Structures are given as structure tokens and as C-alpha cells.
mmCIF file of C-alpha atoms and ligand atoms in Angstrom:
data_model
loop_
_atom_site.group_PDB
_atom_site.id
_atom_site.type_symbol
_atom_site.label_atom_id
_atom_site.label_comp_id
_atom_site.label_asym_id
_atom_site.label_seq_id
_atom_site.Cartn_x
_atom_site.Cartn_y
_atom_site.Cartn_z
ATOM 1 C CA UNK A 1 -28.197 -89.044 -76.900
ATOM 2 C CA UNK A 2 -25.313 -87.174 -75.508
ATOM 3 C CA UNK A 3 -23.170 -85.088 -77.749
ATOM 4 C CA UNK A 4 -19.378 -85.609 -77.711
ATOM 5 C CA UNK A 5 -19.084 -82.315 -75.660
ATOM 6 C CA UNK A 6 -21.397 -83.733 -73.155
ATOM 7 C CA UNK A 7 -19.519 -86.922 -72.866
ATOM 8 C CA UNK A 8 -16.266 -85.076 -72.387
ATOM 9 C CA UNK A 9 -18.006 -82.940 -69.677
ATOM 10 C CA UNK A 10 -19.092 -86.011 -67.805
ATOM 11 C CA UNK A 11 -15.625 -87.546 -67.930
ATOM 12 C CA UNK A 12 -14.052 -84.345 -66.549
ATOM 13 C CA UNK A 13 -16.811 -84.184 -63.807
ATOM 14 C CA UNK A 14 -15.975 -87.807 -62.922
ATOM 15 C CA UNK A 15 -12.281 -87.091 -62.543
ATOM 16 C CA UNK A 16 -12.886 -83.868 -60.511
ATOM 17 C CA UNK A 17 -15.284 -85.622 -58.209
ATOM 18 C CA UNK A 18 -12.912 -88.568 -57.770
ATOM 19 C CA UNK A 19 -9.986 -86.152 -56.998
ATOM 20 C CA UNK A 20 -12.107 -84.180 -54.551
ATOM 21 C CA UNK A 21 -13.093 -87.369 -52.720
ATOM 22 C CA UNK A 22 -9.602 -88.580 -52.412
ATOM 23 C CA UNK A 23 -8.436 -85.081 -51.240
ATOM 24 C CA UNK A 24 -11.139 -84.983 -48.662
ATOM 25 C CA UNK A 25 -10.236 -88.467 -47.289
ATOM 26 C CA UNK A 26 -6.509 -87.561 -47.189
ATOM 27 C CA UNK A 27 -7.417 -84.302 -45.283
ATOM 28 C CA UNK A 28 -9.400 -86.257 -42.781
ATOM 29 C CA UNK A 29 -6.610 -88.823 -42.309
ATOM 30 C CA UNK A 30 -4.141 -85.982 -41.792
ATOM 31 C CA UNK A 31 -6.464 -84.405 -39.288
ATOM 32 C CA UNK A 32 -6.737 -87.703 -37.465
ATOM 33 C CA UNK A 33 -2.984 -88.197 -37.304
ATOM 34 C CA UNK A 34 -2.485 -84.556 -36.320
ATOM 35 C CA UNK A 35 -5.007 -84.922 -33.505
ATOM 36 C CA UNK A 36 -3.334 -87.891 -32.240
ATOM 37 C CA UNK A 37 0.058 -86.073 -32.472
ATOM 38 C CA UNK A 38 -1.231 -83.036 -30.723
ATOM 39 C CA UNK A 39 -2.864 -85.042 -28.038
ATOM 40 C CA UNK A 40 0.612 -86.316 -27.298
ATOM 41 C CA UNK A 41 1.979 -82.874 -27.048
ATOM 42 C CA UNK A 42 1.118 -82.461 -23.506
ATOM 43 C CA UNK A 43 3.153 -80.594 -20.976
ATOM 44 C CA UNK A 44 4.221 -82.755 -17.989
ATOM 45 C CA UNK A 45 3.505 -80.827 -14.838
ATOM 46 C CA UNK A 46 3.517 -77.162 -13.971
ATOM 47 C CA UNK A 47 7.350 -76.861 -14.334
ATOM 48 C CA UNK A 48 6.806 -77.596 -18.013
ATOM 49 C CA UNK A 49 4.891 -74.425 -18.299
ATOM 50 C CA UNK A 50 7.951 -72.312 -17.365
ATOM 51 C CA UNK A 51 9.810 -70.507 -20.137
ATOM 52 C CA UNK A 52 9.139 -70.414 -23.928
ATOM 53 C CA UNK A 53 7.086 -67.283 -23.340
ATOM 54 C CA UNK A 54 5.757 -65.280 -26.288
ATOM 55 C CA UNK A 55 7.447 -62.279 -27.754
ATOM 56 C CA UNK A 56 4.750 -59.671 -28.389
ATOM 57 C CA UNK A 57 5.022 -56.560 -30.610
ATOM 58 C CA UNK A 58 3.689 -53.627 -28.640
ATOM 59 C CA UNK A 59 1.651 -51.830 -31.166
ATOM 60 C CA UNK A 60 1.275 -48.380 -29.725
ATOM 61 C CA UNK A 61 5.020 -48.001 -28.990
ATOM 62 C CA UNK A 62 6.058 -49.400 -32.295
ATOM 63 C CA UNK A 63 3.654 -47.196 -34.239
ATOM 64 C CA UNK A 64 4.793 -44.092 -32.233
ATOM 65 C CA UNK A 65 8.503 -44.703 -32.628
ATOM 66 C CA UNK A 66 8.865 -46.400 -36.137
ATOM 67 C CA UNK A 67 10.768 -49.193 -34.407
ATOM 68 C CA UNK A 68 9.696 -52.786 -33.861
ATOM 69 C CA UNK A 69 9.203 -52.838 -30.002
ATOM 70 C CA UNK A 70 9.028 -56.407 -29.007
ATOM 71 C CA UNK A 71 8.465 -57.612 -25.428
ATOM 72 C CA UNK A 72 9.075 -60.995 -23.753
ATOM 73 C CA UNK A 73 5.907 -61.767 -21.953
ATOM 74 C CA UNK A 74 7.344 -63.174 -18.803
ATOM 75 C CA UNK A 75 4.147 -62.658 -16.860
ATOM 76 C CA UNK A 76 2.866 -65.763 -18.770
ATOM 77 C CA UNK A 77 5.015 -68.036 -16.602
ATOM 78 C CA UNK A 78 2.883 -69.944 -14.264
ATOM 79 C CA UNK A 79 4.162 -68.050 -11.215
ATOM 80 C CA UNK A 80 3.562 -64.768 -13.084
ATOM 81 C CA UNK A 81 7.166 -63.695 -13.706
ATOM 82 C CA UNK A 82 10.651 -64.462 -15.035
ATOM 83 C CA UNK A 83 11.573 -65.532 -11.469
ATOM 84 C CA UNK A 84 9.982 -68.970 -12.151
ATOM 85 C CA UNK A 85 12.936 -69.619 -14.508
ATOM 86 C CA UNK A 86 15.361 -68.605 -11.774
ATOM 87 C CA UNK A 87 13.665 -70.398 -8.972
ATOM 88 C CA UNK A 88 13.579 -73.666 -10.983
ATOM 89 C CA UNK A 89 17.224 -73.259 -11.844
ATOM 90 C CA UNK A 90 18.341 -72.599 -8.248
ATOM 91 C CA UNK A 91 16.276 -75.734 -6.990
ATOM 92 C CA UNK A 92 17.644 -77.940 -9.813
ATOM 93 C CA UNK A 93 21.249 -76.771 -8.975
ATOM 94 C CA UNK A 94 20.677 -77.499 -5.228
ATOM 95 C CA UNK A 95 19.334 -80.908 -6.159
ATOM 96 C CA UNK A 96 22.312 -81.611 -8.504
ATOM 97 C CA UNK A 97 24.742 -80.661 -5.614
ATOM 98 C CA UNK A 98 22.922 -83.074 -3.359
ATOM 99 C CA UNK A 99 21.627 -80.347 -1.118
ATOM 100 C CA UNK A 100 17.997 -81.132 -1.580
ATOM 101 C CA UNK A 101 17.408 -84.916 -1.384
ATOM 102 C CA UNK A 102 13.940 -85.513 0.186
ATOM 103 C CA UNK A 103 10.555 -84.249 0.676
ATOM 104 C CA UNK A 104 10.350 -81.720 3.451
ATOM 105 C CA UNK A 105 13.908 -80.291 2.857
ATOM 106 C CA UNK A 106 13.876 -76.570 3.417
ATOM 107 C CA UNK A 107 14.746 -73.603 1.066
ATOM 108 C CA UNK A 108 15.266 -70.159 2.597
ATOM 109 C CA UNK A 109 15.146 -66.807 0.816
ATOM 110 C CA UNK A 110 14.820 -63.200 1.827
ATOM 111 C CA UNK A 111 12.568 -61.563 -0.701
ATOM 112 C CA UNK A 112 9.306 -59.534 -0.795
ATOM 113 C CA UNK A 113 9.101 -59.969 -4.557
ATOM 114 C CA UNK A 114 8.278 -62.357 -7.278
ATOM 115 C CA UNK A 115 11.191 -64.789 -6.338
ATOM 116 C CA UNK A 116 9.427 -65.731 -3.182
ATOM 117 C CA UNK A 117 6.256 -66.651 -5.123
ATOM 118 C CA UNK A 118 8.161 -68.585 -7.672
ATOM 119 C CA UNK A 119 10.221 -70.421 -5.022
ATOM 120 C CA UNK A 120 7.104 -71.265 -3.073
ATOM 121 C CA UNK A 121 5.468 -72.660 -6.203
ATOM 122 C CA UNK A 122 8.465 -74.842 -7.236
ATOM 123 C CA UNK A 123 9.099 -76.005 -3.567
ATOM 124 C CA UNK A 124 5.359 -77.018 -3.421
ATOM 125 C CA UNK A 125 5.411 -79.027 -6.661
ATOM 126 C CA UNK A 126 8.724 -80.801 -5.719
ATOM 127 C CA UNK A 127 7.643 -81.418 -2.206
ATOM 128 C CA UNK A 128 10.174 -78.986 -0.467
ATOM 129 C CA UNK A 129 9.283 -76.231 2.028
ATOM 130 C CA UNK A 130 10.034 -72.692 1.135
ATOM 131 C CA UNK A 131 10.787 -70.364 4.208
ATOM 132 C CA UNK A 132 10.448 -66.724 3.074
ATOM 133 C CA UNK A 133 11.682 -63.876 5.122
ATOM 134 C CA UNK A 134 10.263 -60.468 4.312
ATOM 135 C CA UNK A 135 9.849 -56.922 5.694
ATOM 136 C CA UNK A 136 6.806 -56.728 8.002
ATOM 137 C CA UNK A 137 5.374 -53.869 5.842
ATOM 138 C CA UNK A 138 5.046 -56.142 2.840
ATOM 139 C CA UNK A 139 1.374 -56.022 1.510
ATOM 140 C CA UNK A 140 -0.955 -58.684 2.989
ATOM 141 C CA UNK A 141 -1.894 -59.738 -0.595
ATOM 142 C CA UNK A 142 1.681 -61.063 -1.115
ATOM 143 C CA UNK A 143 1.898 -62.734 2.345
ATOM 144 C CA UNK A 144 -1.564 -64.502 1.565
ATOM 145 C CA UNK A 145 -0.314 -65.593 -1.812
ATOM 146 C CA UNK A 146 2.968 -67.134 -0.365
ATOM 147 C CA UNK A 147 1.012 -68.922 2.391
ATOM 148 C CA UNK A 148 -1.507 -70.260 -0.110
ATOM 149 C CA UNK A 149 1.339 -71.613 -2.061
ATOM 150 C CA UNK A 150 2.611 -73.352 1.122
ATOM 151 C CA UNK A 151 5.557 -71.193 2.094
ATOM 152 C CA UNK A 152 6.474 -70.527 5.753
ATOM 153 C CA UNK A 153 6.346 -66.698 5.941
ATOM 154 C CA UNK A 154 8.507 -64.849 8.417
ATOM 155 C CA UNK A 155 7.901 -61.130 8.877
ATOM 156 C CA UNK A 156 10.856 -59.009 10.143
ATOM 157 C CA UNK A 157 11.128 -55.326 10.897
ATOM 158 C CA UNK A 158 12.681 -53.302 8.011
ATOM 159 C CA UNK A 159 16.494 -52.906 8.556
ATOM 160 C CA UNK A 160 19.513 -51.886 6.348
ATOM 161 C CA UNK A 161 21.356 -54.527 4.419
ATOM 162 C CA UNK A 162 24.353 -54.376 6.735
ATOM 163 C CA UNK A 163 22.171 -55.140 9.733
ATOM 164 C CA UNK A 164 22.133 -58.848 10.688
ATOM 165 C CA UNK A 165 18.335 -58.488 11.290
ATOM 166 C CA UNK A 166 17.691 -57.510 7.765
ATOM 167 C CA UNK A 167 15.440 -60.038 6.076
ATOM 168 C CA UNK A 168 17.980 -61.350 3.542
ATOM 169 C CA UNK A 169 20.578 -61.711 6.419
ATOM 170 C CA UNK A 170 17.983 -63.571 8.636
ATOM 171 C CA UNK A 171 17.153 -65.915 5.708
ATOM 172 C CA UNK A 172 20.887 -66.687 5.304
ATOM 173 C CA UNK A 173 21.566 -67.271 8.888
ATOM 174 C CA UNK A 174 18.433 -69.500 9.270
ATOM 175 C CA UNK A 175 19.669 -71.576 6.296
ATOM 176 C CA UNK A 176 23.167 -71.834 7.791
ATOM 177 C CA UNK A 177 22.055 -72.875 11.252
ATOM 178 C CA UNK A 178 19.724 -75.601 9.896
ATOM 179 C CA UNK A 179 22.126 -76.764 7.101
ATOM 180 C CA UNK A 180 19.299 -75.975 4.596
ATOM 181 C CA UNK A 181 19.560 -74.376 1.278
ATOM 182 C CA UNK A 182 19.833 -70.532 0.932
ATOM 183 C CA UNK A 183 18.401 -69.574 -2.494
ATOM 184 C CA UNK A 184 20.520 -66.338 -2.506
ATOM 185 C CA UNK A 185 19.049 -64.940 -5.796
ATOM 186 C CA UNK A 186 21.366 -61.935 -5.751
ATOM 187 C CA UNK A 187 24.604 -63.893 -5.676
ATOM 188 C CA UNK A 188 23.606 -67.356 -6.911
ATOM 189 C CA UNK A 189 24.934 -67.813 -10.459
ATOM 190 C CA UNK A 190 22.122 -70.284 -11.365
ATOM 191 C CA UNK A 191 20.179 -67.048 -11.725
ATOM 192 C CA UNK A 192 21.984 -65.425 -14.676
ATOM 193 C CA UNK A 193 22.714 -68.841 -16.192
ATOM 194 C CA UNK A 194 19.022 -69.607 -16.325
ATOM 195 C CA UNK A 195 18.582 -66.417 -18.619
ATOM 196 C CA UNK A 196 21.723 -67.492 -20.442
ATOM 197 C CA UNK A 197 20.380 -71.023 -21.106
ATOM 198 C CA UNK A 198 16.720 -70.158 -21.815
ATOM 199 C CA UNK A 199 15.651 -66.455 -22.110
ATOM 200 C CA UNK A 200 18.578 -65.498 -24.404
ATOM 201 C CA UNK A 201 18.185 -68.373 -26.775
ATOM 202 C CA UNK A 202 14.398 -67.888 -26.952
ATOM 203 C CA UNK A 203 14.861 -64.244 -27.980
ATOM 204 C CA UNK A 204 17.474 -65.248 -30.556
ATOM 205 C CA UNK A 205 15.119 -67.876 -32.155
ATOM 206 C CA UNK A 206 11.935 -65.657 -31.952
ATOM 207 C CA UNK A 207 13.661 -62.783 -33.767
ATOM 208 C CA UNK A 208 15.789 -64.934 -36.117
ATOM 209 C CA UNK A 209 18.695 -63.168 -34.485
ATOM 210 C CA UNK A 210 17.541 -59.828 -35.987
ATOM 211 C CA UNK A 211 17.511 -57.364 -33.041
ATOM 212 C CA UNK A 212 19.453 -54.123 -32.573
ATOM 213 C CA UNK A 213 18.872 -53.495 -28.867
ATOM 214 C CA UNK A 214 18.049 -55.592 -25.745
ATOM 215 C CA UNK A 215 16.852 -53.275 -22.953
ATOM 216 C CA UNK A 216 15.699 -54.076 -19.324
ATOM 217 C CA UNK A 217 15.991 -53.076 -15.768
ATOM 218 C CA UNK A 218 18.099 -54.913 -13.152
ATOM 219 C CA UNK A 219 17.137 -56.132 -9.667
ATOM 220 C CA UNK A 220 19.525 -58.953 -9.186
ATOM 221 C CA UNK A 221 20.983 -58.356 -12.665
ATOM 222 C CA UNK A 222 20.271 -61.901 -13.595
ATOM 223 C CA UNK A 223 18.105 -61.134 -16.626
ATOM 224 C CA UNK A 224 20.296 -58.483 -18.311
ATOM 225 C CA UNK A 225 23.503 -60.435 -17.621
ATOM 226 C CA UNK A 226 22.256 -63.789 -18.721
ATOM 227 C CA UNK A 227 20.642 -62.484 -22.027
ATOM 228 C CA UNK A 228 23.553 -60.162 -22.764
ATOM 229 C CA UNK A 229 26.105 -62.979 -22.377
ATOM 230 C CA UNK A 230 24.154 -65.219 -24.738
ATOM 231 C CA UNK A 231 23.207 -62.693 -27.302
ATOM 232 C CA UNK A 232 26.324 -60.384 -27.603
ATOM 233 C CA UNK A 233 28.692 -63.096 -29.093
ATOM 234 C CA UNK A 234 26.068 -64.001 -31.653
ATOM 235 C CA UNK A 235 25.081 -60.412 -32.560
ATOM 236 C CA UNK A 236 28.231 -58.312 -32.079
ATOM 237 C CA UNK A 237 26.422 -55.067 -33.153
ATOM 238 C CA UNK A 238 23.824 -55.599 -30.344
ATOM 239 C CA UNK A 239 23.468 -52.751 -27.849
ATOM 240 C CA UNK A 240 22.439 -53.823 -24.294
ATOM 241 C CA UNK A 241 20.784 -51.023 -22.447
ATOM 242 C CA UNK A 242 19.862 -50.807 -18.748
ATOM 243 C CA UNK A 243 16.514 -49.161 -17.613
ATOM 244 C CA UNK A 244 17.094 -47.703 -14.164
ATOM 245 C CA UNK A 245 14.505 -46.327 -11.634
ATOM 246 C CA UNK A 246 15.077 -43.401 -9.159
ATOM 247 C CA UNK A 247 17.362 -44.111 -6.259
ATOM 248 C CA UNK A 248 19.310 -46.786 -7.976
ATOM 249 C CA UNK A 249 23.118 -46.526 -8.358
ATOM 250 C CA UNK A 250 23.301 -48.794 -11.449
ATOM 251 C CA UNK A 251 22.713 -45.874 -14.036
ATOM 252 C CA UNK A 252 25.934 -44.177 -12.919
ATOM 253 C CA UNK A 253 27.750 -47.491 -12.565
ATOM 254 C CA UNK A 254 27.069 -48.143 -16.261
ATOM 255 C CA UNK A 255 27.559 -44.533 -17.451
ATOM 256 C CA UNK A 256 30.463 -43.468 -15.255
ATOM 257 C CA UNK A 257 31.859 -46.645 -13.608
ATOM 258 C CA UNK A 258 30.873 -45.487 -10.064
ATOM 259 C CA UNK A 259 27.957 -46.428 -7.884
ATOM 260 C CA UNK A 260 26.217 -43.155 -7.017
ATOM 261 C CA UNK A 261 22.707 -41.858 -7.047
ATOM 262 C CA UNK A 262 21.815 -38.133 -6.710
ATOM 263 C CA UNK A 263 19.671 -39.111 -3.651
ATOM 264 C CA UNK A 264 22.828 -40.097 -1.876
ATOM 265 C CA UNK A 265 24.519 -36.657 -2.055
ATOM 266 C CA UNK A 266 25.619 -35.356 1.377
ATOM 267 C CA UNK A 267 22.809 -34.093 3.639
ATOM 268 C CA UNK A 268 20.072 -35.832 1.729
ATOM 269 C CA UNK A 269 20.307 -39.333 2.892
ATOM 270 C CA UNK A 270 16.963 -40.747 4.095
ATOM 271 C CA UNK A 271 16.262 -43.927 6.116
ATOM 272 C CA UNK A 272 14.658 -45.465 2.975
ATOM 273 C CA UNK A 273 17.257 -44.533 0.534
ATOM 274 C CA UNK A 274 15.425 -45.887 -2.517
ATOM 275 C CA UNK A 275 12.381 -43.565 -2.415
ATOM 276 C CA UNK A 276 10.428 -44.813 -5.447
ATOM 277 C CA UNK A 277 7.155 -46.522 -6.231
ATOM 278 C CA UNK A 278 8.906 -48.924 -8.512
ATOM 279 C CA UNK A 279 9.526 -52.486 -7.198
ATOM 280 C CA UNK A 280 11.774 -55.259 -8.301
ATOM 281 C CA UNK A 281 14.492 -53.146 -10.017
ATOM 282 C CA UNK A 282 17.178 -50.667 -8.967
ATOM 283 C CA UNK A 283 19.905 -51.397 -6.408
ATOM 284 C CA UNK A 284 22.938 -49.669 -4.805
ATOM 285 C CA UNK A 285 25.574 -52.479 -4.813
ATOM 286 C CA UNK A 286 27.089 -54.653 -7.584
ATOM 287 C CA UNK A 287 25.709 -58.183 -7.109
ATOM 288 C CA UNK A 288 27.432 -61.319 -8.575
ATOM 289 C CA UNK A 289 24.601 -61.563 -11.125
ATOM 290 C CA UNK A 290 24.984 -57.994 -12.247
ATOM 291 C CA UNK A 291 28.712 -58.278 -12.339
ATOM 292 C CA UNK A 292 28.462 -61.250 -14.626
ATOM 293 C CA UNK A 293 27.164 -59.093 -17.501
ATOM 294 C CA UNK A 294 28.274 -55.599 -16.448
ATOM 295 C CA UNK A 295 31.008 -55.127 -19.080
ATOM 296 C CA UNK A 296 28.494 -55.881 -21.793
ATOM 297 C CA UNK A 297 26.032 -53.256 -20.957
ATOM 298 C CA UNK A 298 26.468 -50.332 -23.310
ATOM 299 C CA UNK A 299 24.139 -47.714 -22.062
ATOM 300 C CA UNK A 300 21.552 -46.817 -19.485
ATOM 301 C CA UNK A 301 18.352 -44.785 -19.410
ATOM 302 C CA UNK A 302 16.862 -43.187 -16.290
ATOM 303 C CA UNK A 303 13.219 -43.309 -15.696
ATOM 304 C CA UNK A 304 11.083 -41.306 -13.111
ATOM 305 C CA UNK A 305 8.132 -42.636 -11.116
ATOM 306 C CA UNK A 306 5.858 -40.185 -12.873
ATOM 307 C CA UNK A 307 6.989 -41.380 -16.307
ATOM 308 C CA UNK A 308 6.383 -45.035 -15.263
ATOM 309 C CA UNK A 309 2.885 -44.227 -13.943
ATOM 310 C CA UNK A 310 1.895 -42.338 -17.058
ATOM 311 C CA UNK A 311 3.286 -45.257 -19.213
ATOM 312 C CA UNK A 312 1.145 -47.755 -17.229
ATOM 313 C CA UNK A 313 -2.001 -45.584 -18.134
ATOM 314 C CA UNK A 314 -0.732 -45.246 -21.785
ATOM 315 C CA UNK A 315 -0.353 -49.062 -22.356
ATOM 316 C CA UNK A 316 -3.522 -50.123 -20.677
ATOM 317 C CA UNK A 317 -5.517 -47.508 -22.582
ATOM 318 C CA UNK A 318 -3.834 -47.881 -26.013
ATOM 319 C CA UNK A 319 -3.039 -51.761 -25.951
ATOM 320 C CA UNK A 320 -5.079 -53.272 -23.183
ATOM 321 C CA UNK A 321 -1.636 -54.089 -21.584
ATOM 322 C CA UNK A 322 -1.911 -54.289 -17.859
ATOM 323 C CA UNK A 323 1.613 -54.041 -16.491
ATOM 324 C CA UNK A 324 3.578 -53.877 -13.253
ATOM 325 C CA UNK A 325 5.899 -51.101 -12.193
ATOM 326 C CA UNK A 326 9.234 -52.435 -13.455
ATOM 327 C CA UNK A 327 7.701 -53.202 -16.875
ATOM 328 C CA UNK A 328 6.450 -49.579 -16.998
ATOM 329 C CA UNK A 329 10.121 -48.450 -16.481
ATOM 330 C CA UNK A 330 11.258 -50.819 -19.263
ATOM 331 C CA UNK A 331 8.680 -49.411 -21.607
ATOM 332 C CA UNK A 332 9.520 -45.744 -20.845
ATOM 333 C CA UNK A 333 13.220 -46.471 -21.379
ATOM 334 C CA UNK A 334 12.552 -48.460 -24.563
ATOM 335 C CA UNK A 335 10.517 -45.540 -26.133
ATOM 336 C CA UNK A 336 13.206 -43.057 -25.040
ATOM 337 C CA UNK A 337 15.989 -45.158 -26.600
ATOM 338 C CA UNK A 338 13.888 -45.868 -29.725
ATOM 339 C CA UNK A 339 13.505 -42.040 -30.266
ATOM 340 C CA UNK A 340 17.293 -41.643 -29.668
ATOM 341 C CA UNK A 341 18.353 -44.225 -32.265
ATOM 342 C CA UNK A 342 15.541 -43.405 -34.772
ATOM 343 C CA UNK A 343 12.988 -45.555 -36.702
ATOM 344 C CA UNK A 344 13.711 -48.955 -38.326
ATOM 345 C CA UNK A 345 15.282 -50.671 -35.413
ATOM 346 C CA UNK A 346 14.193 -53.698 -33.501
ATOM 347 C CA UNK A 347 14.262 -53.421 -29.732
ATOM 348 C CA UNK A 348 13.429 -56.324 -27.375
ATOM 349 C CA UNK A 349 12.423 -55.612 -23.755
ATOM 350 C CA UNK A 350 10.711 -57.671 -20.993
ATOM 351 C CA UNK A 351 7.176 -57.553 -19.580
ATOM 352 C CA UNK A 352 8.384 -58.592 -16.117
ATOM 353 C CA UNK A 353 5.034 -59.124 -14.368
ATOM 354 C CA UNK A 354 1.343 -58.081 -14.577
ATOM 355 C CA UNK A 355 -0.355 -55.168 -13.003
ATOM 356 C CA UNK A 356 -2.364 -57.604 -10.907
ATOM 357 C CA UNK A 357 0.636 -57.893 -8.590
ATOM 358 C CA UNK A 358 0.682 -54.140 -8.056
ATOM 359 C CA UNK A 359 -2.949 -53.222 -7.341
ATOM 360 C CA UNK A 360 -2.477 -51.920 -3.849
ATOM 361 C CA UNK A 361 0.476 -49.649 -4.433
ATOM 362 C CA UNK A 362 1.595 -48.768 -7.957
ATOM 363 C CA UNK A 363 -1.789 -48.939 -9.561
ATOM 364 C CA UNK A 364 -3.407 -46.778 -6.866
ATOM 365 C CA UNK A 365 -1.140 -43.969 -8.157
ATOM 366 C CA UNK A 366 -1.594 -44.537 -11.942
ATOM 367 C CA UNK A 367 -3.636 -41.663 -13.468
ATOM 368 C CA UNK A 368 -7.047 -42.560 -14.829
ATOM 369 C CA UNK A 369 -7.665 -39.829 -17.306
ATOM 370 C CA UNK A 370 -6.916 -39.953 -21.096
ATOM 371 C CA UNK A 371 -3.292 -40.991 -21.530
ATOM 372 C CA UNK A 372 -0.557 -38.424 -22.445
ATOM 373 C CA UNK A 373 1.055 -38.776 -25.792
ATOM 374 C CA UNK A 374 4.426 -40.657 -25.795
ATOM 375 C CA UNK A 375 6.298 -37.418 -26.385
ATOM 376 C CA UNK A 376 4.623 -35.818 -23.441
ATOM 377 C CA UNK A 377 5.559 -38.862 -21.224
ATOM 378 C CA UNK A 378 9.159 -38.715 -22.438
ATOM 379 C CA UNK A 379 9.321 -35.012 -21.653
ATOM 380 C CA UNK A 380 7.823 -34.830 -18.206
HETATM 381 N N1 PMP B 401 10.855 -57.000 -12.293
HETATM 382 C C1 PMP B 401 10.339 -57.608 -11.314
HETATM 383 C C2 PMP B 401 8.878 -57.556 -10.997
HETATM 384 C C3 PMP B 401 11.210 -58.230 -10.452
HETATM 385 O O1 PMP B 401 10.705 -58.911 -9.377
HETATM 386 C C4 PMP B 401 12.557 -58.374 -10.732
HETATM 387 C C5 PMP B 401 13.575 -59.140 -9.968
HETATM 388 N N2 PMP B 401 13.788 -58.642 -8.709
HETATM 389 C C6 PMP B 401 13.064 -57.824 -11.923
HETATM 390 C C7 PMP B 401 12.133 -57.013 -12.725
HETATM 391 C C8 PMP B 401 14.551 -57.747 -12.344
HETATM 392 O O2 PMP B 401 15.049 -58.850 -12.856
HETATM 393 P P1 PMP B 401 16.524 -59.402 -12.371
HETATM 394 O O3 PMP B 401 16.423 -59.758 -10.897
HETATM 395 O O4 PMP B 401 16.786 -60.488 -13.262
HETATM 396 O O5 PMP B 401 17.411 -58.192 -12.521
#
């Protein structure tokens, strides 16, 4: 015979077992419906992979400065850099203007950098043909990559920007004479607006609007202008800071309103005025894309080649983060600025591209020994 306690125990056991069973059935139903939902969550084509890049906290730099150092991982775009956003925006704008209408239409650009790779990729997936003019001393790796992506590659001897045989000028005149599209990343406003429409809003959402500084380098100026124009009206206290490599005039343009670099003082001019290992950022003229956000840039930080090289070694050894040269400049400048403003701030920067794009030049010069401390790098 069961005691009354035993009967109560059995009743409780029955209800517990019944509840557990119902709970498990519900979980499995939820799981089924979630699976169906997530299987619908499919990205349509490679262009769907562009943007919405992660924002990653760089642990070593954050711990060493007491600031939250967050970086937009643009190297996770399918073409390996933020230029995917720009190339897609340029092509979409040309389509909207009726300049690209059918498969086989041509898009010309003069670039030895990431823009060519992104344009080649987008042209391939939309059926257009990218024609990329570049200096004939561009690494074979890059030429191979462009050709594998289906671009027509035209190598021209290096020449100054005012020379009609310079690679950007050749691309422009080829486009004009064949009534084709000239992508024109430096002057085309589809560049900064791509960052205004996407990169800026993504940063705002990912940080819940809580950031004190946005800091990055400028090549065309599209990134810094687009992000600054989006974020500044929403966060009036935000400081926008430029990271600038050797040989670039932008630092002085921001700090003193004049375009001048120490390398340009009389008697020191060289044929290759920008004598630096850094690629993709630094320039000696004000482009339309830089001008679009110039007034919103509050400060600038100069970075040397040696600091960038040491930073690349620091990040790969401390964080397993394998970066390209312009990213190394950003990270040195971010650390310097964090030290200047003190702990407790949130600073967002950009991981422009991966070190794999820079194996044959920048990474050949990166030191291999134990990394210097952050203070040592900042004081070189
Ligand atoms: N990093 C790399 C590797 C680049 O190719 C570029 C663009 N030239 C930049 C940074 C700078 O970006 P933006 O052109 O938007 O100023």
C-alpha cells in the first residue's frame, strides 16, 4: 500500500514528466520552424556578401590603452576590402544613369589597388568587362588576380598625375574614346555615398551610437567622408581623425589648411614623391571624395613606415590578426590617439584589407622577432 506521501510524490512526478514532455515537443517544433526560417535566410549571389561587416574589438590594443578599440573588418567583404562597397555603388549608379545596359559593356579604371579587384569582381558577376590600367611595376600577384577575375589588364610605364600617359589618365581617355564608363573612384561621389549609406549606419547600429572617435586613413577619402557625414549629425561630440602615412599632404591639410609634406621642401623632391611602403592611403591633392567630408575632420595623426611595420608584427603576434599596410597605419594612429585622450573611450577604426594582399612588399619588411611594446612602437 502506498502512503499518502507516496501518492502525492507520484502525482508530482506525473506532472513534472508531462510538463517536460510538452516542453521538449515545443522545443523540437521551434527548432524545426527555426531551421526552415534559417534555410530561407540565404544570400542571393556574391553581391549579397558585400557590407554588413563585423565590428571586432582588438583585445591587445584595448587592454594596453584602456579604451575600447573596435575595428570594422572590411577584409571580410568577398573581394577582400571596403572597395567592394564602392565598386558596387559605382556600377549601380552607372546602370541607373543608363550608362551600362548590356552584357559586355566596358568599365575603365586606373588603379593598382583594391578597387581594381572589386571592380573586376562586380563586372564579372554582372556580365560587364573591367579594363584596368596600372603601372607596369605592379606586382605580378595583383595582375594575376585581376586577370583571373576576368579583367583586361593594361600595364603602362609609371608617370606623374599631370602626364596624359599616367595610368588613371589613360583609363579616362580610353573610356571617353569608346563612350564607356570611367569608374573614377577619386572623383565619383558614388564612392563616399556608399560609405554614407552603409558603412556609417552599420557602425552606428553596431555601437548603439556610443563611440567617441572614428579614425581612418584616406586614399580617395571616400571612407572618412562618408562615415563622418553620416555619424557627425547623429553624434555631435564625435571626433573624426585622419591617419596619414609618410609623404602624404593630408595631415597638413587637416592641421593647417595647406597641402604640404616635409618631403616636398625645396631641394628634396624625388621622382617618386610618396616614398613609403604603405599602399592605398596618402595623397597630395584634394579629391572630390575627401573634400566631401574635409570640414568634418577634427584632427590628424602621422605614422611612420617603421611604426606601421612594428604594429603589423605586434598584432599578428598578440591577436593573430594579419593585416595590410594601411590597416597597420590605422592601428598605430588609433593607439596614439587613445593614449592622447586617455582610458574609457570607444574608438572605431577600419581593417582595410588582409596581409595576404601585401606578402611580396610590406610583409617582406615586417620584423619577425618578439613584438615591441605599444609604448615602444609609439615612441620610435
Ligand atoms: N586601404 C586600402 C588597402 C585601400 O586600397 C584604400 C583605398 N585606396 C584605403 C585604405 C583608403 O580608403 P579610401 O579610398 O576610402 O580613402
